[in-house]
CSV table of C-alpha atoms in Angstrom, one decimal:
chain,number,residue,atom,x,y,z
V,29,MET,CA,-69.2,-139.6,-136.2
V,30,ALA,CA,-66.7,-141.4,-138.3
V,31,VAL,CA,-65.0,-139.7,-141.3
V,32,THR,CA,-63.2,-141.8,-143.9
V,33,GLN,CA,-60.3,-140.1,-145.6
V,34,GLY,CA,-58.7,-141.4,-148.8
V,35,VAL,CA,-55.1,-142.5,-148.3
V,36,PRO,CA,-53.1,-145.1,-150.3
V,37,ALA,CA,-55.4,-147.3,-152.4
V,38,GLY,CA,-57.4,-149.8,-150.4
V,39,ARG,CA,-56.2,-148.4,-147.1
V,40,PRO,CA,-58.8,-145.8,-146.0
V,41,ARG,CA,-58.1,-143.9,-142.8
V,42,GLU,CA,-60.9,-143.3,-140.4
V,43,PHE,CA,-61.2,-140.9,-137.4
V,44,ASP,CA,-64.0,-139.7,-135.2
V,45,LEU,CA,-64.9,-136.2,-136.2
V,46,ASP,CA,-66.4,-135.2,-132.8
V,47,GLN,CA,-63.4,-136.6,-130.9
V,48,ALA,CA,-61.0,-134.8,-133.1
V,49,LEU,CA,-62.9,-131.6,-132.6
V,50,ASP,CA,-62.9,-132.0,-128.9
V,51,ARG,CA,-59.1,-132.4,-129.0
V,52,ALA,CA,-58.9,-129.2,-131.0
V,53,VAL,CA,-61.0,-127.4,-128.4
V,54,GLU,CA,-58.5,-128.4,-125.7
V,55,VAL,CA,-55.5,-127.2,-127.7
V,56,PHE,CA,-57.0,-123.8,-128.5
V,57,TRP,CA,-58.4,-123.5,-125.0
V,58,ARG,CA,-54.9,-124.2,-123.5
V,59,GLN,CA,-52.8,-122.2,-125.9
V,60,GLY,CA,-54.9,-119.6,-127.5
V,61,TYR,CA,-55.5,-119.0,-131.2
V,62,GLU,CA,-52.3,-117.3,-132.0
V,63,ALA,CA,-49.9,-119.7,-130.3
V,64,THR,CA,-51.6,-122.8,-131.7
V,65,SER,CA,-49.9,-124.2,-134.8
V,66,LEU,CA,-51.2,-126.7,-137.4
V,67,ALA,CA,-48.6,-129.1,-136.1
V,68,ASP,CA,-50.1,-128.7,-132.6
V,69,LEU,CA,-53.6,-129.4,-133.9
V,70,THR,CA,-52.7,-132.4,-136.1
V,71,ALA,CA,-50.7,-134.0,-133.2
V,72,ALA,CA,-53.5,-133.6,-130.7
V,73,MET,CA,-56.3,-134.5,-133.2
V,74,LYS,CA,-54.2,-137.5,-134.4
V,75,ILE,CA,-54.8,-136.7,-138.0
V,76,GLY,CA,-52.7,-135.4,-140.9
V,77,LYS,CA,-52.9,-132.0,-142.4
V,78,PRO,CA,-54.8,-133.2,-145.5
V,79,SER,CA,-57.4,-134.8,-143.3
V,80,LEU,CA,-57.7,-131.7,-141.2
V,81,TYR,CA,-58.2,-129.5,-144.2
V,82,ALA,CA,-60.7,-131.9,-145.8
V,83,ALA,CA,-62.8,-132.2,-142.6
V,84,PHE,CA,-62.6,-128.7,-141.1
V,85,GLY,CA,-61.0,-126.3,-143.5
V,86,ASN,CA,-58.2,-124.0,-142.5
V,87,LYS,CA,-57.1,-123.0,-139.0
V,88,GLU,CA,-59.6,-120.2,-138.7
V,89,GLN,CA,-62.5,-122.3,-140.0
V,90,LEU,CA,-61.6,-125.0,-137.5
V,91,PHE,CA,-61.5,-122.5,-134.7
V,92,ARG,CA,-65.0,-121.3,-135.6
V,93,ARG,CA,-66.2,-124.9,-135.2
V,94,VAL,CA,-64.3,-125.1,-131.9
V,95,LEU,CA,-66.0,-122.0,-130.6
V,96,ASP,CA,-69.4,-123.5,-131.4
V,97,ARG,CA,-68.4,-126.7,-129.7
V,98,TYR,CA,-67.3,-124.9,-126.6
V,99,SER,CA,-70.5,-122.8,-126.6
V,100,GLU,CA,-72.6,-125.9,-126.7
V,101,GLY,CA,-70.5,-127.6,-124.0
V,102,PRO,CA,-68.6,-125.9,-121.2
V,103,GLY,CA,-69.9,-122.5,-122.2
V,104,SER,CA,-73.6,-123.5,-122.3
V,105,TYR,CA,-74.1,-122.2,-118.7
V,106,ALA,CA,-74.6,-118.7,-120.1
V,107,VAL,CA,-77.8,-119.6,-122.0
V,108,ARG,CA,-79.1,-121.8,-119.1
V,109,ALA,CA,-78.7,-119.0,-116.6
V,110,LEU,CA,-81.1,-116.8,-118.6
V,111,GLU,CA,-83.9,-119.2,-117.8
V,112,GLU,CA,-83.7,-118.6,-114.0
V,113,PRO,CA,-86.8,-117.0,-112.5
V,114,THR,CA,-85.2,-113.8,-111.1
V,115,ALA,CA,-82.5,-111.4,-112.0
V,116,ARG,CA,-80.5,-112.4,-108.9
V,117,LYS,CA,-80.8,-116.1,-109.8
V,118,VAL,CA,-79.6,-115.3,-113.3
V,119,VAL,CA,-76.5,-113.6,-112.0
V,120,GLU,CA,-75.9,-116.4,-109.5
V,121,ALA,CA,-76.2,-119.1,-112.1
V,122,PHE,CA,-74.2,-117.2,-114.7
V,123,LEU,CA,-71.2,-116.5,-112.3
V,124,LYS,CA,-71.3,-119.9,-110.7
V,125,GLY,CA,-71.5,-121.5,-114.2
V,126,ALA,CA,-68.4,-119.4,-115.2
V,127,VAL,CA,-66.5,-120.7,-112.2
V,128,GLU,CA,-67.5,-124.3,-113.0
V,129,ALA,CA,-66.5,-124.0,-116.7
V,130,THR,CA,-63.2,-122.4,-116.0
V,131,THR,CA,-62.0,-124.7,-113.2
V,132,ARG,CA,-62.9,-128.2,-114.5
V,133,PRO,CA,-60.3,-130.7,-113.3
V,134,GLN,CA,-59.8,-132.4,-116.7
V,135,CYS,CA,-59.9,-129.2,-118.8
V,136,PRO,CA,-57.6,-126.2,-119.2
V,137,HIS,CA,-58.4,-123.5,-116.6
V,138,GLY,CA,-59.8,-120.2,-117.8
V,139,CYS,CA,-62.2,-119.4,-120.6
V,140,LEU,CA,-61.5,-120.4,-124.2
V,141,GLY,CA,-63.2,-117.1,-125.3
V,142,VAL,CA,-60.7,-115.1,-123.2
V,143,GLN,CA,-57.6,-117.3,-123.7
V,144,ALA,CA,-58.0,-117.5,-127.4
V,145,ALA,CA,-58.4,-113.8,-127.8
V,146,LEU,CA,-54.7,-113.2,-127.2
V,147,ALA,CA,-54.0,-112.6,-130.9
V,148,ALA,CA,-52.0,-109.7,-132.0
V,149,SER,CA,-50.9,-110.4,-135.6
V,150,ASP,CA,-52.8,-109.5,-138.8
V,151,ASP,CA,-53.6,-113.2,-139.1
V,152,GLY,CA,-55.5,-113.1,-135.8
V,153,VAL,CA,-57.7,-110.1,-136.6
V,154,ALA,CA,-60.7,-112.1,-137.9
V,155,VAL,CA,-60.6,-114.4,-134.8
V,156,HIS,CA,-60.2,-111.4,-132.5
V,157,ASP,CA,-63.3,-109.9,-134.1
V,158,LEU,CA,-65.1,-113.2,-133.9
V,159,LEU,CA,-64.4,-113.5,-130.2
V,160,THR,CA,-65.4,-109.9,-129.5
V,161,ALA,CA,-68.8,-110.6,-131.1
V,162,TRP,CA,-69.1,-113.9,-129.2
V,163,ARG,CA,-68.5,-112.2,-125.9
V,164,ASP,CA,-70.8,-109.3,-126.7
V,165,SER,CA,-73.6,-111.6,-127.6
V,166,ALA,CA,-73.6,-113.0,-124.1
V,167,ARG,CA,-73.6,-109.4,-122.7
V,168,ALA,CA,-76.5,-108.5,-125.0
V,169,MET,CA,-78.5,-111.6,-123.9
V,170,LEU,CA,-78.0,-110.6,-120.3
V,171,GLU,CA,-79.2,-107.1,-121.0
V,172,VAL,CA,-82.4,-108.3,-122.7
V,173,ARG,CA,-83.0,-110.6,-119.6
V,174,PHE,CA,-82.4,-107.7,-117.2
V,175,ARG,CA,-84.7,-105.4,-119.2
V,176,ALA,CA,-87.5,-108.0,-118.8
V,177,ALA,CA,-86.7,-108.2,-115.1
V,178,LEU,CA,-87.0,-104.5,-114.8
V,179,ALA,CA,-90.4,-104.5,-116.6
V,180,GLU,CA,-91.6,-107.2,-114.3
V,181,GLY,CA,-90.6,-105.2,-111.2
V,182,ASP,CA,-87.9,-107.7,-110.4
V,183,LEU,CA,-85.2,-105.0,-110.4
V,184,THR,CA,-85.3,-101.7,-108.6
V,185,LYS,CA,-86.9,-98.9,-110.6
V,186,GLY,CA,-84.1,-96.9,-112.3
V,187,ALA,CA,-81.8,-99.9,-112.6
V,188,ASP,CA,-79.7,-99.8,-115.7
V,189,PRO,CA,-79.9,-103.2,-117.5
V,190,ALA,CA,-77.1,-102.4,-119.9
V,191,ARG,CA,-74.8,-101.4,-117.1
V,192,LEU,CA,-75.7,-104.4,-115.0
V,193,ALA,CA,-75.1,-106.8,-118.0
V,194,ARG,CA,-71.7,-105.3,-118.5
V,195,TYR,CA,-70.9,-105.6,-114.8
V,196,VAL,CA,-71.8,-109.3,-114.8
V,197,MET,CA,-69.7,-109.9,-117.9
V,198,THR,CA,-66.8,-108.1,-116.4
V,199,LEU,CA,-67.0,-110.2,-113.3
V,200,SER,CA,-67.2,-113.4,-115.3
V,201,PHE,CA,-64.1,-112.4,-117.3
V,202,GLY,CA,-62.3,-111.6,-114.1
V,203,LEU,CA,-63.2,-115.0,-112.7
V,204,ALA,CA,-61.8,-116.7,-115.9
V,205,VAL,CA,-58.5,-114.8,-115.6
V,206,GLN,CA,-58.2,-115.8,-111.9
V,207,ALA,CA,-58.9,-119.4,-112.8
V,208,ALA,CA,-56.3,-119.3,-115.5
V,209,GLY,CA,-53.9,-118.0,-113.0
V,210,GLY,CA,-54.5,-120.9,-110.7
V,211,ALA,CA,-57.3,-119.8,-108.4
V,212,GLU,CA,-59.3,-122.8,-107.0
V,213,ALA,CA,-63.1,-123.2,-107.5
V,214,ASP,CA,-63.9,-122.6,-103.9
V,215,GLU,CA,-62.0,-119.4,-103.8
V,216,LEU,CA,-63.8,-118.1,-106.9
V,217,LEU,CA,-67.2,-119.3,-105.5
V,218,GLY,CA,-66.4,-117.2,-102.5
V,219,VAL,CA,-66.1,-114.2,-104.8
V,220,VAL,CA,-69.5,-114.9,-106.3
V,221,GLU,CA,-71.0,-115.2,-102.8
V,222,GLU,CA,-69.5,-111.8,-101.9
V,223,VAL,CA,-71.1,-110.3,-105.1
V,224,LEU,CA,-74.5,-111.8,-104.2
V,225,LEU,CA,-74.3,-110.4,-100.6
V,226,GLY,CA,-74.2,-106.9,-102.1
V,227,TRP,CA,-77.1,-107.6,-104.5
V,228,ARG,CA,-79.8,-105.0,-104.5
V,229,SER,CA,-83.0,-106.0,-106.4
């Protein structure tokens, strides 16, 4: 998608909006929200501040676009996992998807939703709350799916869908932290296999 920005008369500047957004994803993913400056963003996106503001708004508004972009791309495994036919398959797809998303060779390791949450100042409160809600939405979707599995007899009677959903989310965050720390995909997939060995339907 090409965006034309007005610069000196007769010399319009064009840049690809989607490409610029993908570059912003990588910067926030690698550095987190708090540590990312406008200078970092404009350098990576190869645009000036006026163009950034005109196309995306301020830093927080840009980050909201980035989070949507991430959710539709690397983070899309979460929604796809819910379509698996059994609760065990849901867990397997969710955790393996988390490993794949957090260990991509050409991408920063770890999860953007975890990395970007390292915001401590007052300026980061809105983004912190945004990411909390983003992560909780995934937990809530898992809980709904597990409640359906329980109703279908796919989970042991007495299983707690809410607790199970939180357990899976905790595992996925742990995998993301391990990936950010340098753990390789095969090591993390081994962890997933270990979890599945202990699965009780």
